Amino acid sequence: MTFLILIVAITAVVFLSLFLLRNRWTNTWKNRAHVVMAYPAFLILLLMAYIPMSGLILAFKNFNYSKGIFASPWVEPIYKNFTFLLASKGDFLTMTKNTFMYYFIFTILGTFLNIVLAIAIDQFLFKRMAKTMQTIMIIPVFVSYAAVQFIVFAFLSSDMGIINTTLGTNTKFYTTAPLWPYILTTVKIWNSVGYGSVLYMSVLAGIDTGLYEAAQIDGAGKWKQIWHITLPELVPMITVMLLLSVGGIMRSDTGLFYQVTRDSGILYSTTQVIDSYVLHAILKNPNYGFTGATTFFQSIVGLLMILGANGLVRKLAPENALF
């Protein structure tokens, strides 16, 4: 009942704002039908992203279940939870290093493969087969990491694993930490590249075919057409995708790092990232002030990174900046 009242109240506020500001926001009022269509997405974003931000106050609280978030006492000093985070120098530095490392690996390699795959499918002669290939490549993104961990285990098990059985080896993957950056990168690429290439294919579909025809008349082959026409047309999309991703530089896919690795402590030196560390900390010894400080730290770093990256792009190529 409370949830329904909240939705009704938010709806009333949105429509009242549109009505009162119709003279000032002429364009918004003129396109109010589109605003109404966007309302469900706005509501979801508000309820799932902005209202929960009030929970960041936990970073400065000594949380007490009986009192709730806002009535719980403040910690003294106010930055105590942050000092506790920074005090664990070994764990903090390791998981921060891993978080940055995997972000750059996944972003650089993923973007490169997304572009290569999109161009390969776009240039494919048999369009019907290309669509079939595209459908097959999208499927992995819908497979939960809860299921992926069993697929990975079937390949990596030291007893009956496919890799050890095929090669006649007895490599103990789940106790060999140096191998996991390669394993996790392979799993991530398998899971995301097919879906990621779809965004770039949408850009390729909008390129004027007359450009390619003119290039052919001038004697340009396929590689020159890709280099001088296709790639420049993809630059705005690449820039936007990188800007959107840099805000999550401190975020990681918890399912990948927690479930696929089976939360093996032996592998922490190369597999533990901040998100998996927070989840492990909550499950083992719930200290919501400490975990709140950790996520607050992630948010601040992500905000600074996206502001800095957008500012750099705005100076170099203003038309590609987000704001």
mmCIF file of C-alpha atoms in Angstrom:
data_model
loop_
_atom_site.group_PDB
_atom_site.id
_atom_site.type_symbol
_atom_site.label_atom_id
_atom_site.label_comp_id
_atom_site.label_asym_id
_atom_site.label_seq_id
_atom_site.Cartn_x
_atom_site.Cartn_y
_atom_site.Cartn_z
ATOM 1 C CA MET A 1 0.000 0.000 0.000
ATOM 2 C CA THR A 2 2.830 2.388 0.908
ATOM 3 C CA PHE A 3 4.596 1.567 -2.378
ATOM 4 C CA LEU A 4 1.413 2.332 -4.342
ATOM 5 C CA ILE A 5 0.972 5.649 -2.528
ATOM 6 C CA LEU A 6 4.612 6.536 -3.313
ATOM 7 C CA ILE A 7 4.106 5.846 -7.029
ATOM 8 C CA VAL A 8 0.898 7.899 -7.122
ATOM 9 C CA ALA A 9 2.628 10.774 -5.301
ATOM 10 C CA ILE A 10 5.585 10.770 -7.687
ATOM 11 C CA THR A 11 3.207 10.665 -10.674
ATOM 12 C CA ALA A 12 1.285 13.628 -9.319
ATOM 13 C CA VAL A 13 4.482 15.604 -8.746
ATOM 14 C CA VAL A 14 5.720 14.903 -12.296
ATOM 15 C CA PHE A 15 2.469 15.991 -13.952
ATOM 16 C CA LEU A 16 2.085 18.992 -11.662
ATOM 17 C CA SER A 17 5.618 20.095 -12.507
ATOM 18 C CA LEU A 18 4.926 19.751 -16.217
ATOM 19 C CA PHE A 19 1.733 21.795 -15.861
ATOM 20 C CA LEU A 20 3.257 24.586 -13.773
ATOM 21 C CA LEU A 21 6.394 24.857 -15.892
ATOM 22 C CA ARG A 22 4.708 24.511 -19.280
ATOM 23 C CA ASN A 23 5.465 28.129 -20.206
ATOM 24 C CA ARG A 24 9.104 27.898 -19.173
ATOM 25 C CA TRP A 25 9.688 24.435 -20.549
ATOM 26 C CA THR A 26 7.801 24.915 -23.783
ATOM 27 C CA ASN A 27 9.556 22.111 -25.567
ATOM 28 C CA THR A 28 8.916 19.679 -22.724
ATOM 29 C CA TRP A 29 5.240 20.537 -22.587
ATOM 30 C CA LYS A 30 5.003 20.315 -26.371
ATOM 31 C CA ASN A 31 6.431 16.805 -26.258
ATOM 32 C CA ARG A 32 4.516 15.719 -23.152
ATOM 33 C CA ALA A 33 3.393 12.528 -24.874
ATOM 34 C CA HIS A 34 7.024 11.441 -25.101
ATOM 35 C CA VAL A 35 7.540 12.456 -21.475
ATOM 36 C CA VAL A 36 4.646 10.217 -20.440
ATOM 37 C CA MET A 37 6.128 7.348 -22.455
ATOM 38 C CA ALA A 38 9.460 7.860 -20.698
ATOM 39 C CA TYR A 39 7.787 7.982 -17.289
ATOM 40 C CA PRO A 40 8.088 4.220 -16.485
ATOM 41 C CA ALA A 41 11.842 4.321 -17.148
ATOM 42 C CA PHE A 42 12.125 7.519 -15.095
ATOM 43 C CA LEU A 43 10.201 5.889 -12.239
ATOM 44 C CA ILE A 44 12.403 2.790 -12.279
ATOM 45 C CA LEU A 45 15.548 4.935 -12.340
ATOM 46 C CA LEU A 46 14.247 7.018 -9.435
ATOM 47 C CA LEU A 47 13.245 4.047 -7.289
ATOM 48 C CA MET A 48 16.212 1.814 -8.107
ATOM 49 C CA ALA A 49 19.044 4.347 -8.458
ATOM 50 C CA TYR A 50 18.383 7.704 -6.850
ATOM 51 C CA ILE A 51 16.324 6.912 -3.732
ATOM 52 C CA PRO A 52 18.753 4.125 -2.664
ATOM 53 C CA MET A 53 21.557 6.724 -2.769
ATOM 54 C CA SER A 54 20.320 7.846 0.643
ATOM 55 C CA GLY A 55 21.865 4.607 1.929
ATOM 56 C CA LEU A 56 25.318 6.139 1.410
ATOM 57 C CA ILE A 57 24.816 7.726 4.820
ATOM 58 C CA LEU A 58 25.733 4.308 6.226
ATOM 59 C CA ALA A 59 29.364 5.186 5.521
ATOM 60 C CA PHE A 60 29.183 7.638 8.432
ATOM 61 C CA LYS A 61 26.958 5.585 10.740
ATOM 62 C CA ASN A 62 27.318 2.845 13.324
ATOM 63 C CA PHE A 63 24.372 0.886 11.987
ATOM 64 C CA ASN A 64 21.904 -0.564 14.485
ATOM 65 C CA TYR A 65 19.112 -2.840 13.238
ATOM 66 C CA SER A 66 16.680 -1.772 15.949
ATOM 67 C CA LYS A 67 17.103 1.945 15.156
ATOM 68 C CA GLY A 68 17.321 1.848 11.372
ATOM 69 C CA ILE A 69 19.591 3.791 9.037
ATOM 70 C CA PHE A 70 18.742 7.362 9.943
ATOM 71 C CA ALA A 71 18.313 6.867 13.703
ATOM 72 C CA SER A 72 21.572 4.930 14.103
ATOM 73 C CA PRO A 73 24.337 6.900 15.852
ATOM 74 C CA TRP A 74 27.079 8.655 13.917
ATOM 75 C CA VAL A 75 30.547 7.168 14.165
ATOM 76 C CA GLU A 76 33.283 9.134 15.882
ATOM 77 C CA PRO A 77 35.336 10.384 14.228
ATOM 78 C CA ILE A 78 33.016 10.786 11.255
ATOM 79 C CA TYR A 79 35.573 9.271 8.848
ATOM 80 C CA LYS A 80 36.241 6.180 10.997
ATOM 81 C CA ASN A 81 34.795 3.680 8.502
ATOM 82 C CA PHE A 82 37.028 5.077 5.762
ATOM 83 C CA THR A 83 40.160 4.829 7.901
ATOM 84 C CA PHE A 84 39.248 1.216 8.625
ATOM 85 C CA LEU A 85 39.035 0.603 4.878
ATOM 86 C CA LEU A 86 42.388 2.229 4.189
ATOM 87 C CA ALA A 87 43.990 0.562 7.218
ATOM 88 C CA SER A 88 43.758 -2.863 5.584
ATOM 89 C CA LYS A 89 46.530 -1.822 3.193
ATOM 90 C CA GLY A 90 47.283 -5.269 1.790
ATOM 91 C CA ASP A 91 43.685 -6.214 0.959
ATOM 92 C CA PHE A 92 42.719 -2.701 -0.123
ATOM 93 C CA LEU A 93 45.643 -2.270 -2.500
ATOM 94 C CA THR A 94 45.234 -5.767 -3.960
ATOM 95 C CA MET A 95 41.519 -5.502 -4.652
ATOM 96 C CA THR A 96 41.862 -1.928 -5.992
ATOM 97 C CA LYS A 97 44.688 -3.008 -8.306
ATOM 98 C CA ASN A 98 42.635 -5.985 -9.511
ATOM 99 C CA THR A 99 39.563 -3.789 -10.065
ATOM 100 C CA PHE A 100 41.493 -1.326 -12.252
ATOM 101 C CA MET A 101 43.349 -4.113 -14.055
ATOM 102 C CA TYR A 102 40.219 -6.016 -15.045
ATOM 103 C CA TYR A 103 38.417 -2.806 -16.042
ATOM 104 C CA PHE A 104 41.157 -1.858 -18.512
ATOM 105 C CA ILE A 105 41.502 -5.415 -19.850
ATOM 106 C CA PHE A 106 37.760 -5.883 -20.325
ATOM 107 C CA THR A 107 37.231 -2.402 -21.775
ATOM 108 C CA ILE A 108 40.143 -2.320 -24.210
ATOM 109 C CA LEU A 109 39.895 -5.927 -25.397
ATOM 110 C CA GLY A 110 36.092 -5.928 -25.331
ATOM 111 C CA THR A 111 35.803 -2.711 -27.362
ATOM 112 C CA PHE A 112 38.320 -3.949 -29.926
ATOM 113 C CA LEU A 113 36.534 -7.297 -30.366
ATOM 114 C CA ASN A 114 33.100 -5.634 -30.456
ATOM 115 C CA ILE A 115 34.228 -3.433 -33.339
ATOM 116 C CA VAL A 116 35.968 -6.260 -35.196
ATOM 117 C CA LEU A 117 32.930 -8.537 -34.838
ATOM 118 C CA ALA A 118 30.494 -5.821 -35.881
ATOM 119 C CA ILE A 119 32.519 -4.976 -38.991
ATOM 120 C CA ALA A 120 32.961 -8.663 -39.844
ATOM 121 C CA ILE A 121 29.224 -9.332 -39.663
ATOM 122 C CA ASP A 122 28.365 -6.104 -41.512
ATOM 123 C CA GLN A 123 30.703 -7.012 -44.355
ATOM 124 C CA PHE A 124 29.470 -10.619 -44.466
ATOM 125 C CA LEU A 125 28.262 -11.587 -47.924
ATOM 126 C CA PHE A 126 25.589 -14.045 -46.767
ATOM 127 C CA LYS A 127 23.292 -11.727 -44.817
ATOM 128 C CA ARG A 128 20.935 -14.523 -43.744
ATOM 129 C CA MET A 129 23.786 -16.484 -42.157
ATOM 130 C CA ALA A 130 25.122 -13.274 -40.604
ATOM 131 C CA LYS A 131 21.822 -12.755 -38.775
ATOM 132 C CA THR A 132 21.942 -16.346 -37.526
ATOM 133 C CA MET A 133 25.489 -15.841 -36.283
ATOM 134 C CA GLN A 134 24.456 -12.621 -34.564
ATOM 135 C CA THR A 135 21.592 -14.395 -32.767
ATOM 136 C CA ILE A 136 23.894 -17.185 -31.577
ATOM 137 C CA MET A 137 26.492 -14.711 -30.310
ATOM 138 C CA ILE A 138 23.911 -12.767 -28.273
ATOM 139 C CA ILE A 139 22.758 -15.863 -26.356
ATOM 140 C CA PRO A 140 25.629 -15.937 -23.777
ATOM 141 C CA VAL A 141 24.631 -12.591 -22.272
ATOM 142 C CA PHE A 142 21.366 -14.157 -21.125
ATOM 143 C CA VAL A 143 23.130 -17.016 -19.320
ATOM 144 C CA SER A 144 23.430 -16.327 -15.594
ATOM 145 C CA TYR A 145 26.855 -16.597 -13.994
ATOM 146 C CA ALA A 146 25.244 -19.042 -11.573
ATOM 147 C CA ALA A 147 25.039 -21.397 -14.570
ATOM 148 C CA VAL A 148 28.307 -20.235 -16.152
ATOM 149 C CA GLN A 149 30.262 -21.359 -13.077
ATOM 150 C CA PHE A 150 29.231 -24.973 -13.763
ATOM 151 C CA ILE A 151 30.256 -24.655 -17.417
ATOM 152 C CA VAL A 152 33.648 -23.280 -16.363
ATOM 153 C CA PHE A 153 34.023 -25.993 -13.731
ATOM 154 C CA ALA A 154 33.288 -28.648 -16.364
ATOM 155 C CA PHE A 155 36.277 -27.340 -18.342
ATOM 156 C CA LEU A 156 38.661 -26.661 -15.453
ATOM 157 C CA SER A 157 38.032 -29.444 -12.957
ATOM 158 C CA SER A 158 41.306 -31.140 -12.011
ATOM 159 C CA ASP A 159 39.676 -34.600 -12.031
ATOM 160 C CA MET A 160 37.318 -34.894 -14.993
ATOM 161 C CA GLY A 161 37.689 -31.446 -16.554
ATOM 162 C CA ILE A 162 37.528 -31.235 -20.337
ATOM 163 C CA ILE A 163 40.876 -29.411 -20.616
ATOM 164 C CA ASN A 164 42.827 -31.815 -18.394
ATOM 165 C CA THR A 165 41.184 -34.871 -19.975
ATOM 166 C CA THR A 166 41.875 -33.657 -23.521
ATOM 167 C CA LEU A 167 45.460 -32.577 -22.909
ATOM 168 C CA GLY A 168 46.299 -35.405 -20.523
ATOM 169 C CA THR A 169 47.386 -32.953 -17.809
ATOM 170 C CA ASN A 170 46.479 -32.516 -14.165
ATOM 171 C CA THR A 171 46.514 -28.729 -13.761
ATOM 172 C CA LYS A 172 44.753 -27.597 -10.587
ATOM 173 C CA PHE A 173 43.118 -24.458 -11.939
ATOM 174 C CA TYR A 174 41.207 -23.636 -8.756
ATOM 175 C CA THR A 175 44.411 -23.383 -6.740
ATOM 176 C CA THR A 176 46.582 -21.630 -9.351
ATOM 177 C CA ALA A 177 45.951 -17.884 -9.002
ATOM 178 C CA PRO A 178 48.156 -16.622 -11.917
ATOM 179 C CA LEU A 179 45.936 -18.403 -14.470
ATOM 180 C CA TRP A 180 42.737 -16.656 -13.470
ATOM 181 C CA PRO A 181 43.197 -13.285 -15.176
ATOM 182 C CA TYR A 182 43.246 -15.216 -18.468
ATOM 183 C CA ILE A 183 40.307 -17.440 -17.474
ATOM 184 C CA LEU A 184 38.121 -14.551 -16.295
ATOM 185 C CA THR A 185 38.955 -12.509 -19.385
ATOM 186 C CA THR A 186 37.959 -15.420 -21.623
ATOM 187 C CA VAL A 187 34.669 -15.924 -19.772
ATOM 188 C CA LYS A 188 33.859 -12.186 -19.833
ATOM 189 C CA ILE A 189 34.617 -11.863 -23.538
ATOM 190 C CA TRP A 190 32.523 -14.949 -24.317
ATOM 191 C CA ASN A 191 29.661 -13.522 -22.296
ATOM 192 C CA SER A 192 29.617 -9.929 -23.539
ATOM 193 C CA VAL A 193 31.232 -9.464 -26.941
ATOM 194 C CA GLY A 194 28.346 -10.803 -29.045
ATOM 195 C CA TYR A 195 25.858 -8.477 -27.391
ATOM 196 C CA GLY A 196 28.255 -5.521 -27.378
ATOM 197 C CA SER A 197 28.767 -5.749 -31.119
ATOM 198 C CA VAL A 198 25.047 -5.112 -31.729
ATOM 199 C CA LEU A 199 25.396 -1.441 -30.719
ATOM 200 C CA TYR A 200 28.149 -0.897 -33.244
ATOM 201 C CA MET A 201 26.210 -2.765 -35.923
ATOM 202 C CA SER A 202 23.348 -0.287 -35.490
ATOM 203 C CA VAL A 203 25.796 2.511 -36.356
ATOM 204 C CA LEU A 204 27.160 0.598 -39.337
ATOM 205 C CA ALA A 205 23.628 0.090 -40.659
ATOM 206 C CA GLY A 206 23.172 3.871 -40.777
ATOM 207 C CA ILE A 207 26.288 4.657 -42.827
ATOM 208 C CA ASP A 208 25.466 6.056 -46.252
ATOM 209 C CA THR A 209 26.195 3.326 -48.805
ATOM 210 C CA GLY A 210 27.037 6.065 -51.292
ATOM 211 C CA LEU A 211 30.292 6.630 -49.414
ATOM 212 C CA TYR A 212 31.367 3.054 -50.073
ATOM 213 C CA GLU A 213 30.301 3.267 -53.712
ATOM 214 C CA ALA A 214 32.314 6.457 -54.197
ATOM 215 C CA ALA A 215 35.315 4.822 -52.531
ATOM 216 C CA GLN A 216 35.040 1.814 -54.852
ATOM 217 C CA ILE A 217 34.942 4.096 -57.876
ATOM 218 C CA ASP A 218 38.137 5.758 -56.591
ATOM 219 C CA GLY A 219 39.750 2.326 -56.383
ATOM 220 C CA ALA A 220 39.650 1.837 -52.604
ATOM 221 C CA GLY A 221 39.567 -1.797 -51.487
ATOM 222 C CA LYS A 222 37.737 -3.241 -48.475
ATOM 223 C CA TRP A 223 40.499 -2.458 -45.984
ATOM 224 C CA LYS A 224 40.780 1.172 -47.106
ATOM 225 C CA GLN A 225 36.992 1.549 -46.939
ATOM 226 C CA ILE A 226 36.996 0.212 -43.384
ATOM 227 C CA TRP A 227 39.899 2.439 -42.352
ATOM 228 C CA HIS A 228 38.690 5.686 -43.971
ATOM 229 C CA ILE A 229 34.879 5.314 -43.771
ATOM 230 C CA THR A 230 33.754 2.662 -41.276
ATOM 231 C CA LEU A 231 36.082 3.409 -38.362
ATOM 232 C CA PRO A 232 35.621 7.234 -38.457
ATOM 233 C CA GLU A 233 31.835 6.700 -38.408
ATOM 234 C CA LEU A 234 32.208 4.496 -35.320
ATOM 235 C CA VAL A 235 34.303 7.009 -33.352
ATOM 236 C CA PRO A 236 31.313 8.864 -31.772
ATOM 237 C CA MET A 237 29.765 5.585 -30.557
ATOM 238 C CA ILE A 238 33.125 4.340 -29.244
ATOM 239 C CA THR A 239 33.596 7.617 -27.355
ATOM 240 C CA VAL A 240 30.132 7.505 -25.804
ATOM 241 C CA MET A 241 30.503 3.873 -24.750
ATOM 242 C CA LEU A 242 33.889 4.556 -23.160
ATOM 243 C CA LEU A 243 32.527 7.601 -21.328
ATOM 244 C CA LEU A 244 29.587 5.599 -19.999
ATOM 245 C CA SER A 245 31.859 2.779 -18.883
ATOM 246 C CA VAL A 246 34.491 4.938 -17.172
ATOM 247 C CA GLY A 247 31.953 5.898 -14.509
ATOM 248 C CA GLY A 248 31.884 2.259 -13.458
ATOM 249 C CA ILE A 249 35.659 1.886 -13.352
ATOM 250 C CA MET A 250 35.456 0.823 -9.703
ATOM 251 C CA ARG A 251 32.528 -1.524 -10.315
ATOM 252 C CA SER A 252 32.885 -5.128 -11.315
ATOM 253 C CA ASP A 253 30.597 -7.981 -12.247
ATOM 254 C CA THR A 254 30.115 -9.692 -8.881
ATOM 255 C CA GLY A 255 28.790 -12.865 -10.488
ATOM 256 C CA LEU A 256 31.959 -13.228 -12.541
ATOM 257 C CA PHE A 257 34.397 -12.701 -9.685
ATOM 258 C CA TYR A 258 32.418 -14.326 -6.888
ATOM 259 C CA GLN A 259 30.580 -17.227 -8.513
ATOM 260 C CA VAL A 260 32.839 -18.280 -11.371
ATOM 261 C CA THR A 261 35.865 -18.389 -9.051
ATOM 262 C CA ARG A 262 33.713 -20.173 -6.408
ATOM 263 C CA ASP A 263 34.974 -17.594 -3.908
ATOM 264 C CA SER A 264 38.198 -19.533 -3.504
ATOM 265 C CA GLY A 265 40.448 -17.766 -0.987
ATOM 266 C CA ILE A 266 43.558 -19.177 -2.651
ATOM 267 C CA LEU A 267 42.754 -17.128 -5.761
ATOM 268 C CA TYR A 268 42.133 -13.785 -4.020
ATOM 269 C CA SER A 269 45.475 -12.307 -5.059
ATOM 270 C CA THR A 270 44.296 -12.166 -8.697
ATOM 271 C CA THR A 271 40.505 -12.496 -8.490
ATOM 272 C CA GLN A 272 39.274 -10.364 -5.609
ATOM 273 C CA VAL A 273 37.842 -7.000 -6.652
ATOM 274 C CA ILE A 274 36.072 -4.395 -4.555
ATOM 275 C CA ASP A 275 32.535 -5.631 -5.273
ATOM 276 C CA SER A 276 33.310 -9.260 -4.462
ATOM 277 C CA TYR A 277 35.145 -8.091 -1.334
ATOM 278 C CA VAL A 278 32.064 -6.154 -0.172
ATOM 279 C CA LEU A 279 29.772 -9.131 -0.819
ATOM 280 C CA HIS A 280 32.126 -11.463 1.029
ATOM 281 C CA ALA A 281 32.360 -9.013 3.938
ATOM 282 C CA ILE A 282 28.563 -8.734 4.210
ATOM 283 C CA LEU A 283 28.073 -12.500 4.185
ATOM 284 C CA LYS A 284 30.887 -13.191 6.634
ATOM 285 C CA ASN A 285 30.589 -10.364 9.160
ATOM 286 C CA PRO A 286 27.941 -7.746 8.364
ATOM 287 C CA ASN A 287 29.496 -4.348 9.056
ATOM 288 C CA TYR A 288 27.321 -2.048 7.009
ATOM 289 C CA GLY A 289 29.244 1.063 7.998
ATOM 290 C CA PHE A 290 32.440 -0.369 6.544
ATOM 291 C CA THR A 291 30.776 -1.713 3.389
ATOM 292 C CA GLY A 292 28.942 1.621 3.010
ATOM 293 C CA ALA A 293 32.288 3.436 3.138
ATOM 294 C CA THR A 294 33.646 1.079 0.471
ATOM 295 C CA THR A 295 30.765 1.678 -1.941
ATOM 296 C CA PHE A 296 30.907 5.434 -1.210
ATOM 297 C CA PHE A 297 34.577 5.359 -2.191
ATOM 298 C CA GLN A 298 33.646 3.564 -5.425
ATOM 299 C CA SER A 299 30.991 6.157 -6.243
ATOM 300 C CA ILE A 300 33.278 9.137 -5.655
ATOM 301 C CA VAL A 301 36.062 7.676 -7.802
ATOM 302 C CA GLY A 302 33.578 6.827 -10.578
ATOM 303 C CA LEU A 303 32.109 10.354 -10.491
ATOM 304 C CA LEU A 304 35.534 11.993 -10.692
ATOM 305 C CA MET A 305 36.593 9.696 -13.521
ATOM 306 C CA ILE A 306 33.536 10.365 -15.671
ATOM 307 C CA LEU A 307 33.763 14.147 -15.074
ATOM 308 C CA GLY A 308 37.455 14.120 -15.969
ATOM 309 C CA ALA A 309 36.982 11.921 -19.043
ATOM 310 C CA ASN A 310 34.043 13.975 -20.287
ATOM 311 C CA GLY A 311 35.993 17.200 -19.752
ATOM 312 C CA LEU A 312 38.880 15.815 -21.799
ATOM 313 C CA VAL A 313 36.567 14.732 -24.620
ATOM 314 C CA ARG A 314 34.797 18.113 -24.548
ATOM 315 C CA LYS A 315 38.125 19.817 -25.218
ATOM 316 C CA LEU A 316 39.257 17.415 -27.932
ATOM 317 C CA ALA A 317 35.933 16.655 -29.655
ATOM 318 C CA PRO A 318 33.038 18.653 -28.169
ATOM 319 C CA GLU A 319 30.455 16.964 -30.392
ATOM 320 C CA ASN A 320 31.179 13.584 -28.755
ATOM 321 C CA ALA A 321 30.932 14.747 -25.119
ATOM 322 C CA LEU A 322 28.040 13.591 -22.950
ATOM 323 C CA PHE A 323 27.487 17.010 -21.379
#
